[in-house]
Short mmCIF file of C-alpha atoms in Angstrom, two decimals:
data_model
loop_
_atom_site.label_atom_id
_atom_site.label_comp_id
_atom_site.label_asym_id
_atom_site.label_seq_id
_atom_site.Cartn_x
_atom_site.Cartn_y
_atom_site.Cartn_z
CA MET A 1 118.30 66.42 94.13
CA PRO A 2 119.46 67.70 97.55
CA ALA A 3 116.97 69.62 99.68
CA LEU A 4 116.80 73.30 98.82
CA ASP A 5 116.62 76.13 101.33
CA ILE A 6 114.11 78.90 100.69
CA ILE A 7 114.73 82.53 101.59
CA ASP A 8 111.47 84.38 101.16
CA SER A 9 112.69 87.78 100.01
CA HIS A 10 109.43 89.70 100.43
CA VAL A 11 107.41 89.40 103.62
CA HIS A 12 105.35 92.05 105.41
CA LEU A 13 104.57 91.60 109.11
CA TYR A 14 102.55 93.72 111.52
CA PRO A 15 100.74 93.17 114.82
CA ARG A 16 97.06 93.78 115.38
CA SER A 17 97.90 96.50 117.89
CA GLU A 18 99.59 98.66 115.20
CA ILE A 19 97.27 98.26 112.21
CA GLN A 20 96.13 101.86 112.61
CA SER A 21 99.65 103.04 111.72
CA LEU A 22 99.50 101.48 108.23
CA ALA A 23 98.91 104.12 105.57
CA TRP A 24 96.74 101.84 103.41
CA CYS A 25 94.88 99.45 105.73
CA SER A 26 91.55 100.96 106.74
CA LYS A 27 88.78 99.01 108.45
CA GLY A 28 87.16 96.59 106.05
CA HIS A 29 90.38 95.98 104.10
CA PRO A 30 90.90 92.22 103.60
CA LEU A 31 94.28 92.48 105.37
CA HIS A 32 92.94 94.37 108.38
CA ASP A 33 94.15 91.74 110.84
CA GLN A 34 97.34 90.55 112.49
CA TYR A 35 100.01 89.09 110.22
CA SER A 36 102.92 88.05 112.38
CA VAL A 37 105.39 85.17 112.36
CA GLU A 38 102.97 82.59 113.74
CA GLU A 39 100.45 83.41 111.00
CA TYR A 40 103.23 83.32 108.39
CA LEU A 41 104.40 79.87 109.48
CA GLU A 42 100.85 78.58 109.51
CA ALA A 43 100.42 79.83 105.93
CA SER A 44 103.56 78.00 104.75
CA ASN A 45 103.32 74.88 106.92
CA GLU A 46 102.26 72.56 104.08
CA LEU A 47 105.72 73.00 102.52
CA THR A 48 107.41 70.39 104.69
CA THR A 49 104.71 67.78 104.02
CA ILE A 50 104.74 68.01 100.22
CA SER A 51 108.32 69.04 99.45
CA ASP A 52 111.88 68.45 100.61
CA GLN A 53 112.45 72.19 100.57
CA ARG A 54 113.08 73.98 103.86
CA LEU A 55 112.08 77.52 104.76
CA ARG A 56 115.32 79.03 106.03
CA GLY A 57 113.79 82.43 106.77
CA PHE A 58 112.62 85.70 105.31
CA VAL A 59 113.55 89.27 104.48
CA PHE A 60 111.19 91.70 106.17
CA ILE A 61 110.03 94.52 103.89
CA GLU A 62 108.64 97.74 105.36
CA THR A 63 104.85 97.91 105.36
CA ASP A 64 104.22 101.50 104.25
CA ARG A 65 103.35 102.95 107.63
CA GLU A 66 102.16 106.52 108.00
CA SER A 67 105.22 108.68 107.38
CA ALA A 68 106.44 112.00 106.06
CA LEU A 69 109.73 113.19 104.66
CA GLU A 70 110.05 115.81 107.36
CA ALA A 71 112.31 114.78 110.23
CA GLU A 72 111.23 113.74 113.70
CA ALA A 73 107.39 113.70 113.71
CA GLY A 74 107.18 112.30 110.17
CA TRP A 75 109.51 109.45 111.05
CA GLU A 76 107.69 108.13 114.09
CA GLY A 77 105.67 105.53 112.15
CA PRO A 78 108.76 103.94 110.56
CA PHE A 79 110.58 104.11 113.91
CA ARG A 80 107.73 102.21 115.56
CA GLU A 81 108.13 99.63 112.82
CA ILE A 82 111.81 99.33 113.75
CA ASP A 83 110.74 98.66 117.34
CA TRP A 84 108.38 95.96 116.06
CA ILE A 85 110.81 94.08 113.81
CA LYS A 86 113.49 94.42 116.50
CA ARG A 87 111.23 92.49 118.88
CA ILE A 88 110.90 89.72 116.29
CA ALA A 89 114.64 89.58 115.55
CA ASP A 90 115.55 89.73 119.26
CA GLY A 91 113.04 87.05 120.23
CA THR A 92 111.14 89.32 122.59
CA SER A 93 107.43 89.98 122.31
CA ARG A 94 104.42 91.62 123.83
CA PRO A 95 101.29 89.62 124.68
CA GLY A 96 99.36 88.59 121.59
CA GLU A 97 101.93 89.71 119.00
CA GLY A 98 102.28 86.28 117.43
CA HIS A 99 105.98 85.57 117.76
CA GLY A 100 108.51 84.40 120.31
CA PRO A 101 112.17 83.45 120.91
CA GLN A 102 111.80 80.34 118.75
CA HIS A 103 111.14 82.55 115.70
CA ALA A 104 114.06 84.99 115.98
CA HIS A 105 116.33 83.00 113.64
CA LEU A 106 113.84 83.35 110.77
CA CYS A 107 114.45 87.09 110.33
CA LEU A 108 117.44 87.04 107.98
CA GLY A 109 117.30 90.60 106.71
CA ILE A 110 115.38 93.86 107.07
CA VAL A 111 114.47 96.52 104.50
CA LEU A 112 113.24 99.71 106.16
CA TRP A 113 111.39 102.79 104.94
CA ALA A 114 113.64 105.78 104.34
CA PRO A 115 113.14 109.38 103.12
CA LEU A 116 115.09 109.09 99.86
CA PRO A 117 113.67 112.22 98.18
CA SER A 118 115.20 114.32 100.97
CA GLY A 119 118.76 113.59 99.86
CA SER A 120 121.90 112.11 101.39
CA GLU A 121 122.27 114.52 104.30
CA VAL A 122 118.78 113.75 105.61
CA MET A 123 119.27 110.04 104.83
CA SER A 124 122.42 110.01 106.92
CA ARG A 125 120.63 111.70 109.81
CA TYR A 126 117.68 109.33 109.52
CA VAL A 127 119.96 106.28 109.50
CA ASP A 128 121.79 107.49 112.60
CA ARG A 129 118.47 107.81 114.40
CA ALA A 130 117.29 104.44 113.10
CA LYS A 131 120.52 102.76 114.24
CA ASP A 132 120.00 104.08 117.75
CA ARG A 133 116.44 102.73 117.71
CA ALA A 134 117.44 99.31 116.33
CA GLY A 135 120.44 98.66 118.55
CA SER A 136 122.09 95.31 117.84
CA THR A 137 119.34 94.44 115.33
CA TRP A 138 120.87 96.96 112.92
CA GLN A 139 123.22 94.26 111.63
CA LEU A 140 120.16 92.77 109.88
CA VAL A 141 119.24 96.01 108.07
CA LYS A 142 120.27 95.44 104.46
CA GLY A 143 118.42 98.12 102.56
CA PHE A 144 115.67 100.70 102.29
CA ARG A 145 112.46 101.21 100.37
CA TYR A 146 110.55 104.34 99.48
CA LEU A 147 107.54 103.31 97.40
CA VAL A 148 107.39 105.29 94.17
CA GLN A 149 104.46 103.43 92.58
CA ASP A 150 102.01 106.02 93.92
CA LYS A 151 104.24 109.10 93.63
CA PRO A 152 104.22 111.85 90.98
CA ALA A 153 106.32 111.64 87.85
CA GLY A 154 109.83 112.90 88.44
CA THR A 155 110.11 111.70 92.04
CA MET A 156 112.80 109.14 91.19
CA LEU A 157 114.76 111.67 89.13
CA SER A 158 114.97 114.45 91.70
CA ASN A 159 118.44 115.49 92.81
CA GLY A 160 117.71 114.41 96.36
CA PHE A 161 116.56 110.95 95.33
CA ILE A 162 119.61 110.31 93.15
CA ASP A 163 121.89 111.70 95.83
CA ALA A 164 120.36 109.34 98.38
CA LEU A 165 120.81 106.34 96.07
CA LYS A 166 124.47 107.19 95.56
CA TRP A 167 124.85 107.48 99.34
CA MET A 168 123.24 104.06 99.77
CA GLY A 169 125.59 102.51 97.23
CA CYS A 170 128.65 103.91 98.97
CA ASN A 171 127.37 102.67 102.34
CA GLY A 172 126.43 99.18 101.22
CA TYR A 173 122.62 99.38 101.36
CA ALA A 174 120.30 97.94 98.71
CA PHE A 175 117.28 99.80 97.34
CA ASP A 176 113.96 97.97 96.95
CA LEU A 177 112.24 99.51 93.94
CA GLY A 178 108.44 99.38 93.88
CA VAL A 179 106.94 100.51 90.56
CA ASP A 180 103.55 99.62 89.10
CA ALA A 181 103.24 99.12 85.34
CA ARG A 182 99.56 98.17 85.54
CA SER A 183 98.03 100.79 87.83
CA GLY A 184 100.68 103.51 87.60
CA GLY A 185 101.73 103.15 83.98
CA LEU A 186 104.75 102.01 81.98
CA TRP A 187 106.23 105.48 82.34
CA GLN A 188 107.27 104.44 85.84
CA LEU A 189 109.54 101.77 84.37
CA SER A 190 111.01 104.25 81.90
CA GLU A 191 111.67 106.67 84.73
CA ALA A 192 113.29 103.88 86.75
CA VAL A 193 115.70 103.27 83.86
CA GLU A 194 116.70 106.95 83.96
CA MET A 195 117.00 106.78 87.74
CA MET A 196 119.43 103.88 87.58
CA ALA A 197 121.52 105.52 84.91
CA LYS A 198 121.87 108.63 87.07
CA ALA A 199 122.46 106.67 90.29
CA HIS A 200 125.23 104.55 88.73
CA SER A 201 126.82 107.40 86.78
CA GLY A 202 130.36 108.11 87.93
CA ALA A 203 130.33 105.36 90.57
CA SER A 204 132.74 102.45 90.63
CA ASP A 205 131.02 99.10 90.32
CA GLU A 206 131.39 98.29 94.01
CA ASN A 207 129.81 101.64 94.94
CA ARG A 208 126.82 101.32 92.60
CA VAL A 209 123.65 100.82 94.59
CA VAL A 210 122.12 97.36 94.39
CA VAL A 211 118.53 97.65 93.14
CA VAL A 212 116.06 94.88 93.94
CA ILE A 213 112.92 95.35 91.85
CA ASN A 214 109.64 94.22 93.40
CA HIS A 215 106.91 92.05 91.86
CA LEU A 216 107.99 91.82 88.19
CA CYS A 217 107.23 95.59 88.05
CA LYS A 218 103.53 94.72 88.60
CA PRO A 219 102.54 94.19 84.95
CA ASP A 220 98.94 93.78 83.82
CA MET A 221 98.79 89.97 83.80
CA ARG A 222 95.03 89.69 83.38
CA SER A 223 95.25 88.75 79.72
CA ARG A 224 95.69 85.02 79.09
CA ASP A 225 96.51 85.46 75.42
CA VAL A 226 99.87 87.22 75.41
CA ASN A 227 102.29 86.05 72.77
CA VAL A 228 106.07 86.12 73.03
CA ASN A 229 106.20 87.10 69.36
CA ASP A 230 105.98 90.73 68.34
CA ASN A 231 102.25 90.73 67.80
CA PRO A 232 100.98 94.35 67.82
CA ALA A 233 97.88 93.20 69.71
CA ASP A 234 100.09 92.27 72.65
CA HIS A 235 101.44 95.77 73.21
CA ILE A 236 101.07 95.59 77.00
CA PHE A 237 103.24 92.49 77.18
CA ARG A 238 105.64 93.73 74.52
CA ASP A 239 106.13 97.16 76.11
CA TRP A 240 106.64 95.64 79.57
CA ARG A 241 109.22 93.25 78.14
CA HIS A 242 111.04 96.12 76.45
CA GLU A 243 111.28 98.13 79.65
CA LEU A 244 112.34 95.05 81.63
CA ALA A 245 115.26 94.54 79.25
CA ARG A 246 116.35 98.14 79.76
CA LEU A 247 116.22 97.72 83.54
CA ALA A 248 118.20 94.47 83.35
CA SER A 249 120.96 96.15 81.35
CA PHE A 250 122.35 97.69 84.53
CA SER A 251 124.72 95.81 86.80
CA ARG A 252 123.71 94.96 90.38
CA VAL A 253 120.00 94.81 89.55
CA TYR A 254 117.76 91.90 90.60
CA MET A 255 114.10 91.03 90.02
CA LYS A 256 111.77 89.50 92.59
CA VAL A 257 109.45 86.86 91.20
CA SER A 258 106.64 87.87 93.49
CA GLY A 259 103.32 89.66 93.60
CA GLY A 260 101.72 87.94 90.62
CA PHE A 261 98.40 87.22 92.29
CA SER A 262 97.80 90.95 92.70
CA GLU A 263 98.04 91.49 88.92
CA MET A 264 95.84 88.59 87.76
CA ASP A 265 92.16 87.91 88.19
CA ALA A 266 91.69 86.61 91.75
CA LEU A 267 91.61 82.88 92.25
CA PRO A 268 88.07 81.57 92.78
CA PRO A 269 86.83 80.05 96.05
CA GLY A 270 87.89 76.59 94.87
CA ALA A 271 91.49 77.57 95.58
CA ARG A 272 90.61 77.34 99.27
CA GLN A 273 89.16 73.86 99.10
CA GLY A 274 90.97 70.81 100.40
CA PRO A 275 94.66 70.08 100.94
CA TRP A 276 97.39 71.15 98.55
CA ASP A 277 97.17 67.94 96.52
CA SER A 278 93.37 68.02 96.09
CA SER A 279 92.28 67.79 92.47
CA VAL A 280 90.34 71.07 92.60
CA ARG A 281 93.27 73.03 93.99
CA GLN A 282 95.83 71.43 91.67
CA GLU A 283 93.70 72.16 88.63
CA LEU A 284 93.50 75.82 89.64
CA ILE A 285 97.24 76.05 90.31
CA GLY A 286 98.01 74.44 86.96
CA ASP A 287 95.74 76.95 85.26
CA VAL A 288 97.52 79.88 86.94
CA ARG A 289 100.91 78.44 86.02
CA ARG A 290 99.93 78.32 82.35
CA TRP A 291 98.49 81.82 82.66
CA ALA A 292 101.71 83.24 84.11
CA GLU A 293 104.18 81.22 82.06
CA ASN A 294 105.03 83.76 79.35
CA TRP A 295 105.56 86.52 81.93
CA LEU A 296 107.82 84.27 84.01
CA LYS A 297 109.76 82.99 80.99
CA GLU A 298 110.48 86.48 79.72
CA THR A 299 111.65 87.58 83.17
CA LEU A 300 113.99 84.60 83.40
CA THR A 301 115.31 85.14 79.86
CA ILE A 302 115.94 88.84 80.43
CA PHE A 303 117.52 88.73 83.90
CA GLY A 304 119.00 85.24 83.78
CA PRO A 305 118.79 82.64 86.57
CA ARG A 306 121.31 84.40 88.83
CA ARG A 307 119.38 87.67 89.10
CA VAL A 308 115.85 86.44 89.83
CA ILE A 309 114.70 85.96 93.42
CA PHE A 310 111.77 84.15 95.01
CA GLY A 311 109.39 86.26 97.09
CA SER A 312 105.91 85.46 98.39
CA ASP A 313 104.65 89.01 99.01
CA TRP A 314 102.86 87.55 102.03
CA PRO A 315 100.25 88.45 103.23
CA VAL A 316 99.34 90.47 100.12
CA CYS A 317 99.43 87.24 98.09
CA ASN A 318 96.42 86.05 100.12
CA VAL A 319 94.08 88.63 98.60
CA GLY A 320 94.19 87.27 95.05
CA GLY A 321 95.71 83.89 95.85
CA GLY A 322 92.83 82.07 97.44
CA GLY A 323 92.82 83.36 101.01
CA ASN A 324 94.92 83.41 104.15
CA GLU A 325 95.09 79.64 104.48
CA VAL A 326 96.48 78.92 101.02
CA GLY A 327 97.90 82.09 99.41
CA TRP A 328 101.56 81.41 100.27
CA MET A 329 101.44 77.78 99.22
CA ASN A 330 99.56 78.55 96.02
CA TRP A 331 102.19 81.07 94.91
CA TRP A 332 105.04 78.72 95.88
CA SER A 333 103.39 75.94 93.89
CA VAL A 334 102.97 78.07 90.77
CA ILE A 335 106.63 79.11 90.90
CA GLU A 336 108.00 75.71 91.93
CA GLY A 337 106.55 74.04 88.85
CA PHE A 338 107.94 76.74 86.57
CA VAL A 339 111.40 76.60 88.17
CA GLN A 340 111.62 72.81 87.91
CA ASP A 341 110.81 72.97 84.21
CA ASN A 342 113.12 75.86 83.32
CA MET A 343 116.22 75.85 85.60
CA SER A 344 119.15 73.58 86.31
CA GLN A 345 119.62 72.27 89.85
CA ASP A 346 122.32 74.86 90.56
CA ASP A 347 120.16 77.65 89.21
CA GLN A 348 117.22 76.48 91.29
CA ALA A 349 119.35 76.73 94.43
CA SER A 350 120.31 80.27 93.42
CA PHE A 351 116.71 81.24 92.74
CA TRP A 352 115.29 79.93 96.01
CA SER A 353 117.99 81.35 98.29
CA GLY A 354 121.40 82.15 96.83
CA ASN A 355 120.39 85.18 94.80
CA ALA A 356 118.58 86.78 97.74
CA ALA A 357 121.61 86.19 99.95
CA LYS A 358 123.87 87.83 97.37
CA ALA A 359 121.58 90.79 96.63
CA TYR A 360 121.08 91.67 100.28
CA GLY A 361 124.41 90.47 101.66
CA LEU A 362 122.78 88.02 104.06
CA SER A 363 124.86 85.97 106.45
CA SER A 364 125.20 82.27 105.61
#
């Protein structure tokens, strides 16, 4: 089989000097440290020694910096993030930021924060300001995210939100949808179905916003005993599967196979021991693969091989995935085994890179 390129569709990066601007990362948080390109490459460096796959690059996803919907002052955090990712994409850096000119080619696409609930007029004004800030790097901006997993019910259905999604569709930007079935509730998935119906209503297919759903919708994957049959005891799995099918019924919707470690019981310390091919680590990875298999199979069955996308969710994957040294490789290994067993060679190529390139309109 020819070597396969990997586009990692879900990577968060931030320098140590700007941690205080993250809305969620207080002192003592396990990710309260620098996570830049050098750290990312160190986390994934085992790939070339154990596989013929090649990391082509990544899509940067906004990191939920301090922000507000109100213009100007409320946008300064996201604008500082634009300055940061611009330095990575341009190959310029400040001392100690963990990247340089040799890393610029790895940034294939950018998904920024945006004030979707404020409607299309504010979105347009925000984008004009963001374009000025980004300069030539704007060509890499492929979409926007406004996390709804921690927002009140109805946020996705507001007139402003739907208006902004329609504006994005007409202007060629994708929307990264972050909902949380486990911590937020399945109602978020039901609301997302309504959101997509409203956003696509009346729009021609080419003007319907592309929606890229994050992290399998963050289902509660802690149970090892889910059954693909309609067993009433498996209502969490069954209800998640039902909502996934409703989401997949819309055109121009993709699912990221990412974020699983955050929804399972954390890997034990043994996941940190030894090289990738050590018996202890391989036993743990095999166990996680069996644990996740039904969730992954249902996602593949529902969306099909041309609408599922690989994403590491690095560095968040480190928290439940065995630690900074092994989190990326552990998630890749879980998914790689599943993909080899369940996809044709052509579909594998689509999963690892082609689907991300299509969803985000990335340059070849």
